[in-house]
Amino acid sequence: MSKKKKPNEVDLSLSTRSIHAGETRERYADSLTTPIFQTATYTFKNSKEIESFTKKKKTRFEYGRYGNPTEEIAQKRLADLEGAEDCVVFSSGMMAITTSILSLVHSGDHIVITDDSYKKTLEFCRSYLQRFGVECTIVPFGDYDVLEKAIKKNTRFIFSESPTNPYLNIFDLVKLKKIAEKYKILTLIDSTFATPFNQRPLEFGIDLVLQSATKFLGGHNDILAGAALGKKGLIERIRNLHKSMGGLIDPHCCYLLLRGLKTFPLRVKQQNESALKISRFLESHKKINRVYYPFLESHAHYSIAREQMSGGGGVVTFEIKGNLNDSKKMLDALKLCYIAPSLGGVETLITHPAIVTYYDYTREERYKLGITDALFRLSVGIENVDDIINDLDQALKKI
Ligand SMILES: *Cc1c(COP(=O)(O)O)cnc(C)c1O
């Protein structure tokens, strides 16, 4: 296979660009930080200016739903980091995913999605799209033959994630691209767990990258945001629908996203290191049954992960030796890690998918998806790694 460069090898100045990309050196009102343009609309000097705008002789801002300067800077910065021609940001990751998908399909089309995709993405494809005459085939993650066989004449795209939630499975992007090219279909990758620090799918020829910026990119558990990134034409198509759907991100939220992005490479670098250390600690712990982390040699996709990623990311999934009651004891004994959904922020969060995300599934349904009673997902924050390890250790002693 052609050796793809890992993100950190492509450009050593990712950390610099996280601070500066998307903004002119000349600052509005000489403000060092990005201004928040808190406006719903924009004024025209006179009728001549309106005419030159509507005749497209001049590009400028017009109305809040069609764009805002703070939003534009966030889009430019994210596009730069992901290595994309263009980017559109949204009020959440799901808004980015649903708007992107809707902009690509027509009634009568067919799509393929892998089975361990984000719960709400799967639900959207399986239930809602069906109502509009879009057929969806869900294929088991990692079986490339089944994936290829699922493709039909009317297949528009393949959607997957890498790494996935919660098992951190890694999609072989080279294989995915080969299959997609053969049948001339689009490829969409939700790259939320990786971020452009660890993986850049567009460099593998993937057509569209989706990000929940709520997670690592924002990084402080204080905003909801999403992004779609890819070639200009494709993004323009999504942006047009976005203008009708109206799932706008507000200017203040864009500011917080931009502020979060400045430290994103520092944070993810630390999270990579801490998560690897924690996963090694857990793997050697006698109360632990299994650990899933892409950069652990025991992970099923270790070699692909090493090939296409420059870090294993900040999420560690593990199974304790015990039942549901032991899991609850473990959760209740934690003193530093907060029990909460979400991931990617500076605080270490732990979730128990069986009682949090899959609370509305029967035990049998959960087990079919591999969501066992003893399974935990840890989102490693940037606290001192030994403090996190000590907290986990003392909680494991309680079971
Ligand atoms: C959180 C998440 C989403 C949804 O993003 P929101 O910002 O919560 O809407 C989608 N995909 C993945 C992989 C996620 O982790």
CSV table of C-alpha atoms and ligand atoms in Angstrom, one decimal:
chain,number,residue,atom,x,y,z
A,1,MET,CA,0.0,0.0,0.0
A,2,SER,CA,1.1,3.5,-0.6
A,3,LYS,CA,2.6,4.9,2.6
A,4,LYS,CA,0.4,7.7,3.7
A,5,LYS,CA,2.0,10.4,5.9
A,6,LYS,CA,0.7,10.7,9.4
A,7,PRO,CA,-0.7,14.2,10.2
A,8,ASN,CA,2.2,15.2,12.4
A,9,GLU,CA,4.7,14.3,9.7
A,10,VAL,CA,2.9,16.3,7.1
A,11,ASP,CA,3.2,19.6,8.8
A,12,LEU,CA,5.2,20.3,11.9
A,13,SER,CA,3.4,23.5,12.4
A,14,LEU,CA,-0.1,22.1,13.2
A,15,SER,CA,0.2,23.7,16.7
A,16,THR,CA,1.0,27.1,15.1
A,17,ARG,CA,-1.9,26.9,12.7
A,18,SER,CA,-4.3,25.9,15.4
A,19,ILE,CA,-3.7,29.4,16.9
A,20,HIS,CA,-3.4,31.5,13.7
A,21,ALA,CA,-5.1,29.8,10.7
A,22,GLY,CA,-8.1,31.5,9.2
A,23,GLU,CA,-7.4,35.0,10.5
A,24,THR,CA,-5.7,37.9,8.8
A,25,ARG,CA,-2.7,39.4,10.6
A,26,GLU,CA,-4.4,42.7,10.5
A,27,ARG,CA,-6.9,42.7,13.3
A,28,TYR,CA,-10.3,44.3,13.5
A,29,ALA,CA,-10.0,47.3,15.9
A,30,ASP,CA,-6.5,46.0,16.7
A,31,SER,CA,-8.0,43.3,18.9
A,32,LEU,CA,-5.6,40.4,19.4
A,33,THR,CA,-8.3,37.9,19.9
A,34,THR,CA,-11.1,37.0,17.5
A,35,PRO,CA,-14.0,39.4,17.7
A,36,ILE,CA,-17.5,38.0,18.3
A,37,PHE,CA,-19.7,39.5,15.6
A,38,GLN,CA,-23.0,39.3,17.6
A,39,THR,CA,-25.3,40.4,14.9
A,40,ALA,CA,-28.3,38.8,13.1
A,41,THR,CA,-28.0,41.0,10.0
A,42,TYR,CA,-25.7,43.3,8.1
A,43,THR,CA,-26.3,46.8,6.7
A,44,PHE,CA,-25.9,48.1,3.2
A,45,LYS,CA,-24.7,51.6,2.6
A,46,ASN,CA,-27.0,52.2,-0.3
A,47,SER,CA,-29.0,50.7,-3.2
A,48,LYS,CA,-25.8,50.5,-5.3
A,49,GLU,CA,-24.2,48.3,-2.8
A,50,ILE,CA,-27.2,46.0,-2.7
A,51,GLU,CA,-27.2,45.7,-6.5
A,52,SER,CA,-23.5,44.9,-6.7
A,53,PHE,CA,-24.0,42.3,-4.0
A,54,THR,CA,-27.0,40.6,-5.7
A,55,LYS,CA,-25.2,40.6,-9.0
A,56,LYS,CA,-22.4,38.7,-7.2
A,57,LYS,CA,-19.8,41.4,-8.0
A,58,LYS,CA,-19.0,41.6,-4.4
A,59,THR,CA,-19.0,39.0,-1.6
A,60,ARG,CA,-20.0,40.2,1.8
A,61,PHE,CA,-22.2,39.2,4.7
A,62,GLU,CA,-25.9,39.7,4.4
A,63,TYR,CA,-28.0,37.9,7.0
A,64,GLY,CA,-27.0,35.8,10.0
A,65,ARG,CA,-28.2,32.5,8.7
A,66,TYR,CA,-26.0,32.8,5.6
A,67,GLY,CA,-22.8,33.5,7.4
A,68,ASN,CA,-21.0,35.4,10.2
A,69,PRO,CA,-17.4,36.6,10.3
A,70,THR,CA,-16.6,34.7,13.5
A,71,GLU,CA,-18.1,31.6,12.0
A,72,GLU,CA,-16.1,32.1,8.8
A,73,ILE,CA,-12.8,32.2,10.7
A,74,ALA,CA,-13.7,29.0,12.5
A,75,GLN,CA,-14.5,27.4,9.2
A,76,LYS,CA,-11.2,28.5,7.7
A,77,ARG,CA,-9.2,27.3,10.7
A,78,LEU,CA,-10.8,23.9,10.8
A,79,ALA,CA,-10.4,23.5,7.0
A,80,ASP,CA,-6.7,24.3,7.4
A,81,LEU,CA,-6.2,21.8,10.2
A,82,GLU,CA,-8.0,19.0,8.4
A,83,GLY,CA,-6.3,19.7,5.1
A,84,ALA,CA,-9.7,20.4,3.5
A,85,GLU,CA,-10.5,22.8,0.7
A,86,ASP,CA,-13.6,24.0,2.5
A,87,CYS,CA,-15.5,23.6,5.7
A,88,VAL,CA,-19.0,24.3,7.1
A,89,VAL,CA,-19.6,24.5,10.8
A,90,PHE,CA,-22.9,23.6,12.5
A,91,SER,CA,-24.6,23.9,15.9
A,92,SER,CA,-23.7,20.2,16.7
A,93,GLY,CA,-22.0,17.2,15.3
A,94,MET,CA,-25.4,15.6,14.5
A,95,MET,CA,-26.5,18.7,12.6
A,96,ALA,CA,-23.3,18.3,10.5
A,97,ILE,CA,-24.0,14.6,9.9
A,98,THR,CA,-27.7,14.9,9.1
A,99,THR,CA,-27.4,18.0,6.9
A,100,SER,CA,-24.5,16.5,5.0
A,101,ILE,CA,-26.3,13.2,4.4
A,102,LEU,CA,-29.6,14.9,3.4
A,103,SER,CA,-27.7,17.1,0.9
A,104,LEU,CA,-26.4,14.0,-0.8
A,105,VAL,CA,-29.4,11.6,-1.2
A,106,HIS,CA,-32.5,11.5,-3.3
A,107,SER,CA,-35.5,9.3,-2.9
A,108,GLY,CA,-34.6,5.9,-4.5
A,109,ASP,CA,-31.0,6.1,-3.4
A,110,HIS,CA,-29.2,3.5,-1.3
A,111,ILE,CA,-26.6,4.0,1.4
A,112,VAL,CA,-24.2,1.7,3.3
A,113,ILE,CA,-23.3,2.4,6.9
A,114,THR,CA,-21.2,0.3,9.4
A,115,ASP,CA,-23.0,-1.2,12.4
A,116,ASP,CA,-21.0,0.4,15.2
A,117,SER,CA,-21.5,4.0,14.0
A,118,TYR,CA,-22.7,6.6,16.5
A,119,LYS,CA,-26.1,5.6,17.8
A,120,LYS,CA,-28.0,8.7,16.6
A,121,THR,CA,-26.4,8.5,13.1
A,122,LEU,CA,-27.5,4.9,12.7
A,123,GLU,CA,-31.0,5.8,14.0
A,124,PHE,CA,-31.2,8.7,11.4
A,125,CYS,CA,-30.1,6.5,8.5
A,126,ARG,CA,-32.2,3.5,9.5
A,127,SER,CA,-35.4,5.2,10.6
A,128,TYR,CA,-35.7,8.7,9.1
A,129,LEU,CA,-34.1,8.3,5.7
A,130,GLN,CA,-36.3,5.2,5.1
A,131,ARG,CA,-39.3,7.5,5.4
A,132,PHE,CA,-38.0,9.5,2.5
A,133,GLY,CA,-37.4,6.5,0.3
A,134,VAL,CA,-33.7,6.2,0.9
A,135,GLU,CA,-32.7,2.6,1.6
A,136,CYS,CA,-30.0,1.8,4.1
A,137,THR,CA,-27.9,-1.3,4.5
A,138,ILE,CA,-26.1,-1.7,7.8
A,139,VAL,CA,-22.9,-3.8,7.5
A,140,PRO,CA,-20.7,-5.4,10.2
A,141,PHE,CA,-17.7,-3.2,10.8
A,142,GLY,CA,-14.4,-4.7,9.5
A,143,ASP,CA,-15.9,-7.1,7.0
A,144,TYR,CA,-14.8,-5.6,3.7
A,145,ASP,CA,-16.3,-8.4,1.6
A,146,VAL,CA,-19.7,-7.9,3.1
A,147,LEU,CA,-19.3,-4.2,2.6
A,148,GLU,CA,-18.5,-4.5,-1.1
A,149,LYS,CA,-21.3,-7.0,-1.6
A,150,ALA,CA,-23.8,-4.5,0.0
A,151,ILE,CA,-23.1,-1.9,-2.8
A,152,LYS,CA,-25.8,-1.6,-5.4
A,153,LYS,CA,-26.3,0.4,-8.6
A,154,ASN,CA,-28.0,3.2,-6.6
A,155,THR,CA,-25.6,3.3,-3.7
A,156,ARG,CA,-24.6,7.0,-3.1
A,157,PHE,CA,-22.1,6.6,-0.3
A,158,ILE,CA,-20.5,4.5,2.4
A,159,PHE,CA,-20.6,6.0,5.9
A,160,SER,CA,-18.3,4.9,8.7
A,161,GLU,CA,-16.3,6.1,11.6
A,162,SER,CA,-12.7,5.5,12.7
A,163,PRO,CA,-12.0,5.0,15.5
A,164,THR,CA,-15.5,3.8,16.4
A,165,ASN,CA,-17.4,4.0,19.7
A,166,PRO,CA,-17.0,2.3,22.1
A,167,TYR,CA,-14.6,-0.5,20.8
A,168,LEU,CA,-12.3,1.9,19.0
A,169,ASN,CA,-12.2,-0.2,15.8
A,170,ILE,CA,-10.1,1.2,13.0
A,171,PHE,CA,-11.4,1.4,9.5
A,172,ASP,CA,-8.7,0.7,6.9
A,173,LEU,CA,-9.1,3.9,4.8
A,174,VAL,CA,-7.0,2.6,1.9
A,175,LYS,CA,-9.3,-0.4,1.5
A,176,LEU,CA,-12.4,1.8,1.9
A,177,LYS,CA,-11.2,4.2,-0.8
A,178,LYS,CA,-10.3,1.3,-3.2
A,179,ILE,CA,-13.8,-0.2,-2.9
A,180,ALA,CA,-15.5,3.2,-3.3
A,181,GLU,CA,-13.4,4.0,-6.4
A,182,LYS,CA,-14.3,0.7,-8.0
A,183,TYR,CA,-18.0,1.6,-7.8
A,184,LYS,CA,-17.6,5.4,-8.1
A,185,ILE,CA,-19.4,6.1,-4.8
A,186,LEU,CA,-18.6,8.7,-2.1
A,187,THR,CA,-17.0,8.0,1.2
A,188,LEU,CA,-17.9,9.7,4.5
A,189,ILE,CA,-15.9,9.3,7.7
A,190,ASP,CA,-16.9,10.6,11.1
A,191,SER,CA,-13.4,11.3,12.4
A,192,THR,CA,-14.5,12.7,15.8
A,193,PHE,CA,-12.5,10.2,17.9
A,194,ALA,CA,-9.3,10.8,15.9
A,195,THR,CA,-9.2,14.6,15.2
A,196,PRO,CA,-6.8,16.0,12.6
A,197,PHE,CA,-4.0,15.6,15.1
A,198,ASN,CA,-4.1,11.8,14.8
A,199,GLN,CA,-5.6,11.2,11.4
A,200,ARG,CA,-6.6,13.0,8.3
A,201,PRO,CA,-8.9,10.9,6.2
A,202,LEU,CA,-9.0,13.4,3.3
A,203,GLU,CA,-5.4,12.6,2.6
A,204,PHE,CA,-6.5,9.0,2.0
A,205,GLY,CA,-9.0,10.2,-0.7
A,206,ILE,CA,-12.0,10.1,1.6
A,207,ASP,CA,-14.6,12.6,0.2
A,208,LEU,CA,-16.1,14.0,3.4
A,209,VAL,CA,-14.9,14.2,7.0
A,210,LEU,CA,-17.4,14.9,9.8
A,211,GLN,CA,-16.5,16.2,13.2
A,212,SER,CA,-18.3,16.6,16.4
A,213,ALA,CA,-16.3,19.7,17.6
A,214,THR,CA,-18.1,19.2,20.9
A,215,LYS,CA,-15.4,16.7,21.7
A,216,PHE,CA,-11.6,17.1,21.3
A,217,LEU,CA,-11.7,20.2,19.0
A,218,GLY,CA,-13.7,22.4,21.4
A,219,GLY,CA,-12.1,20.4,24.2
A,220,HIS,CA,-13.6,22.0,27.3
A,221,ASN,CA,-17.0,20.3,27.6
A,222,ASP,CA,-18.6,23.7,27.2
A,223,ILE,CA,-20.0,23.9,23.7
A,224,LEU,CA,-21.8,21.8,21.1
A,225,ALA,CA,-20.5,22.2,17.5
A,226,GLY,CA,-19.9,20.2,14.4
A,227,ALA,CA,-18.2,20.5,11.1
A,228,ALA,CA,-18.2,18.9,7.6
A,229,LEU,CA,-15.0,19.1,5.6
A,230,GLY,CA,-14.0,18.3,2.0
A,231,LYS,CA,-13.8,19.6,-1.5
A,232,LYS,CA,-15.3,22.9,-2.4
A,233,GLY,CA,-18.2,21.6,-4.6
A,234,LEU,CA,-19.3,19.1,-2.0
A,235,ILE,CA,-19.1,21.5,0.8
A,236,GLU,CA,-21.0,24.2,-1.2
A,237,ARG,CA,-23.8,21.7,-1.7
A,238,ILE,CA,-24.0,21.0,2.0
A,239,ARG,CA,-23.7,24.7,2.9
A,240,ASN,CA,-26.7,25.5,0.6
A,241,LEU,CA,-28.9,23.0,2.5
A,242,HIS,CA,-27.5,24.3,5.8
A,243,LYS,CA,-28.8,27.7,4.9
A,244,SER,CA,-32.3,26.3,4.6
A,245,MET,CA,-32.1,23.9,7.5
A,246,GLY,CA,-30.8,26.7,9.7
A,247,GLY,CA,-28.8,24.6,12.2
A,248,LEU,CA,-26.6,27.6,12.8
A,249,ILE,CA,-23.8,27.8,15.3
A,250,ASP,CA,-23.9,31.1,17.1
A,251,PRO,CA,-21.0,33.6,17.0
A,252,HIS,CA,-20.1,33.3,20.7
A,253,CYS,CA,-19.9,29.5,20.3
A,254,CYS,CA,-17.6,30.0,17.4
A,255,TYR,CA,-15.4,32.1,19.6
A,256,LEU,CA,-15.2,29.4,22.2
A,257,LEU,CA,-14.5,26.8,19.5
A,258,LEU,CA,-11.6,29.0,18.2
A,259,ARG,CA,-10.3,29.4,21.7
A,260,GLY,CA,-10.5,25.7,22.3
A,261,LEU,CA,-8.7,25.0,19.0
A,262,LYS,CA,-5.6,27.0,20.1
A,263,THR,CA,-4.7,24.4,22.6
A,264,PHE,CA,-6.1,21.4,20.7
A,265,PRO,CA,-2.7,19.9,19.6
A,266,LEU,CA,-1.3,20.3,23.1
A,267,ARG,CA,-4.3,18.7,24.7
A,268,VAL,CA,-4.6,15.8,22.2
A,269,LYS,CA,-0.8,15.1,22.5
A,270,GLN,CA,-1.2,14.8,26.2
A,271,GLN,CA,-4.4,12.7,25.9
A,272,ASN,CA,-2.7,10.3,23.5
A,273,GLU,CA,0.1,9.8,26.0
A,274,SER,CA,-2.0,9.5,29.1
A,275,ALA,CA,-4.6,7.2,27.4
A,276,LEU,CA,-1.8,4.8,26.3
A,277,LYS,CA,-0.3,4.8,29.8
A,278,ILE,CA,-3.8,4.2,31.4
A,279,SER,CA,-4.6,1.4,28.9
A,280,ARG,CA,-1.3,-0.3,29.8
A,281,PHE,CA,-2.0,0.0,33.5
A,282,LEU,CA,-5.5,-1.4,33.0
A,283,GLU,CA,-4.3,-4.2,30.8
A,284,SER,CA,-2.0,-5.5,33.6
A,285,HIS,CA,-4.7,-5.1,36.4
A,286,LYS,CA,-6.1,-8.3,37.8
A,287,LYS,CA,-9.7,-6.9,38.0
A,288,ILE,CA,-9.7,-6.1,34.3
A,289,ASN,CA,-10.9,-8.5,31.7
A,290,ARG,CA,-10.0,-6.6,28.5
A,291,VAL,CA,-8.8,-3.3,27.3
A,292,TYR,CA,-9.5,-1.8,24.0
A,293,TYR,CA,-7.1,0.9,22.8
A,294,PRO,CA,-5.9,1.2,19.2
A,295,PHE,CA,-2.2,1.7,20.1
A,296,LEU,CA,-2.2,-1.4,22.4
A,297,GLU,CA,-0.5,-4.4,20.7
A,298,SER,CA,-3.5,-6.5,21.8
A,299,HIS,CA,-6.0,-4.4,19.8
A,300,ALA,CA,-7.5,-6.2,16.8
A,301,HIS,CA,-6.6,-3.3,14.5
A,302,TYR,CA,-3.3,-2.3,16.0
A,303,SER,CA,-1.3,-2.5,12.7
A,304,ILE,CA,-3.8,-0.4,10.7
A,305,ALA,CA,-4.0,2.1,13.6
A,306,ARG,CA,-0.2,2.4,13.5
A,307,GLU,CA,-0.3,2.8,9.8
A,308,GLN,CA,-2.8,5.6,9.4
A,309,MET,CA,-2.8,7.3,12.8
A,310,SER,CA,-0.2,9.2,14.7
A,311,GLY,CA,-1.7,8.6,18.1
A,312,GLY,CA,-4.3,6.3,19.6
A,313,GLY,CA,-6.6,9.1,20.9
A,314,GLY,CA,-7.9,10.0,24.3
A,315,VAL,CA,-10.5,7.3,24.7
A,316,VAL,CA,-9.9,3.9,26.4
A,317,THR,CA,-12.6,1.2,26.6
A,318,PHE,CA,-12.4,-1.6,29.1
A,319,GLU,CA,-14.3,-4.4,30.6
A,320,ILE,CA,-14.0,-5.3,34.3
A,321,LYS,CA,-14.2,-8.8,35.7
A,322,GLY,CA,-17.6,-8.6,37.2
A,323,ASN,CA,-21.4,-8.1,36.8
A,324,LEU,CA,-23.6,-5.1,36.5
A,325,ASN,CA,-23.5,-4.6,40.3
A,326,ASP,CA,-19.7,-4.6,40.3
A,327,SER,CA,-19.8,-2.0,37.5
A,328,LYS,CA,-22.1,0.3,39.6
A,329,LYS,CA,-19.8,-0.2,42.6
A,330,MET,CA,-16.8,0.9,40.5
A,331,LEU,CA,-18.6,4.0,39.2
A,332,ASP,CA,-19.8,5.0,42.6
A,333,ALA,CA,-16.3,4.7,44.1
A,334,LEU,CA,-14.6,7.1,41.6
A,335,LYS,CA,-13.5,10.4,43.1
A,336,LEU,CA,-11.7,12.2,40.3
A,337,CYS,CA,-13.3,10.9,37.1
A,338,TYR,CA,-16.8,12.3,36.5
A,339,ILE,CA,-19.6,10.0,35.4
A,340,ALA,CA,-20.8,11.7,32.3
A,341,PRO,CA,-21.4,11.0,28.6
A,342,SER,CA,-19.3,12.9,26.0
A,343,LEU,CA,-15.6,12.8,25.5
A,344,GLY,CA,-12.5,14.8,24.4
A,345,GLY,CA,-12.6,17.5,27.0
A,346,VAL,CA,-10.0,18.5,29.6
A,347,GLU,CA,-11.9,16.7,32.4
A,348,THR,CA,-11.6,12.9,32.6
A,349,LEU,CA,-15.1,11.4,32.1
A,350,ILE,CA,-16.3,7.9,32.4
A,351,THR,CA,-19.4,6.3,31.1
A,352,HIS,CA,-21.0,2.9,31.4
A,353,PRO,CA,-22.6,2.4,27.9
A,354,ALA,CA,-25.1,-0.2,29.2
A,355,ILE,CA,-26.8,2.1,31.7
A,356,VAL,CA,-26.1,5.4,30.0
A,357,THR,CA,-26.2,5.2,26.2
A,358,TYR,CA,-28.1,1.9,25.8
A,359,TYR,CA,-30.5,2.3,28.8
A,360,ASP,CA,-33.4,1.8,26.4
A,361,TYR,CA,-32.2,-1.5,24.9
A,362,THR,CA,-32.9,-4.9,26.4
A,363,ARG,CA,-30.0,-6.8,27.8
A,364,GLU,CA,-30.2,-9.1,24.8
A,365,GLU,CA,-30.1,-6.3,22.3
A,366,ARG,CA,-27.2,-4.7,24.0
A,367,TYR,CA,-25.2,-7.9,24.1
A,368,LYS,CA,-25.7,-8.3,20.3
A,369,LEU,CA,-24.0,-4.9,19.9
A,370,GLY,CA,-21.2,-6.0,22.4
A,371,ILE,CA,-22.4,-3.6,25.1
A,372,THR,CA,-21.9,-5.8,28.1
A,373,ASP,CA,-22.7,-5.2,31.8
A,374,ALA,CA,-19.0,-4.8,32.6
A,375,LEU,CA,-18.0,-2.4,29.9
A,376,PHE,CA,-16.7,1.2,30.5
A,377,ARG,CA,-15.6,4.0,28.3
A,378,LEU,CA,-13.1,6.4,29.7
A,379,SER,CA,-12.4,9.8,28.1
A,380,VAL,CA,-9.0,10.8,29.4
A,381,GLY,CA,-8.6,14.4,30.3
A,382,ILE,CA,-5.5,16.4,30.8
A,383,GLU,CA,-5.2,16.0,34.6
A,384,ASN,CA,-1.9,14.4,35.8
A,385,VAL,CA,-2.1,10.8,34.5
A,386,ASP,CA,-1.0,9.2,37.8
A,387,ASP,CA,-3.9,10.9,39.6
A,388,ILE,CA,-6.3,9.4,37.0
A,389,ILE,CA,-4.6,6.0,37.4
A,390,ASN,CA,-4.8,6.2,41.2
A,391,ASP,CA,-8.5,7.0,41.1
A,392,LEU,CA,-9.2,4.1,38.8
A,393,ASP,CA,-7.1,1.8,41.0
A,394,GLN,CA,-8.9,2.7,44.2
A,395,ALA,CA,-12.3,2.3,42.6
A,396,LEU,CA,-11.3,-1.1,41.2
A,397,LYS,CA,-10.4,-2.2,44.7
A,398,LYS,CA,-14.0,-1.8,45.7
A,399,ILE,CA,-15.3,-4.5,43.4
B,1,LIG,C1,-20.7,13.0,19.9
B,1,LIG,C2,-20.6,12.4,18.6
B,1,LIG,C3,-21.4,12.8,17.6
B,1,LIG,C4,-22.5,13.8,17.7
B,1,LIG,O1,-22.0,15.0,18.0
B,1,LIG,P1,-22.8,16.1,18.8
B,1,LIG,O2,-21.9,17.3,18.8
B,1,LIG,O3,-23.2,15.6,20.1
B,1,LIG,O4,-24.1,16.4,18.0
B,1,LIG,C5,-21.2,12.1,16.3
B,1,LIG,N1,-20.3,11.2,16.2
B,1,LIG,C6,-19.5,10.8,17.1
B,1,LIG,C7,-18.4,9.8,16.9
B,1,LIG,C8,-19.5,11.4,18.4
B,1,LIG,O5,-18.7,11.1,19.4
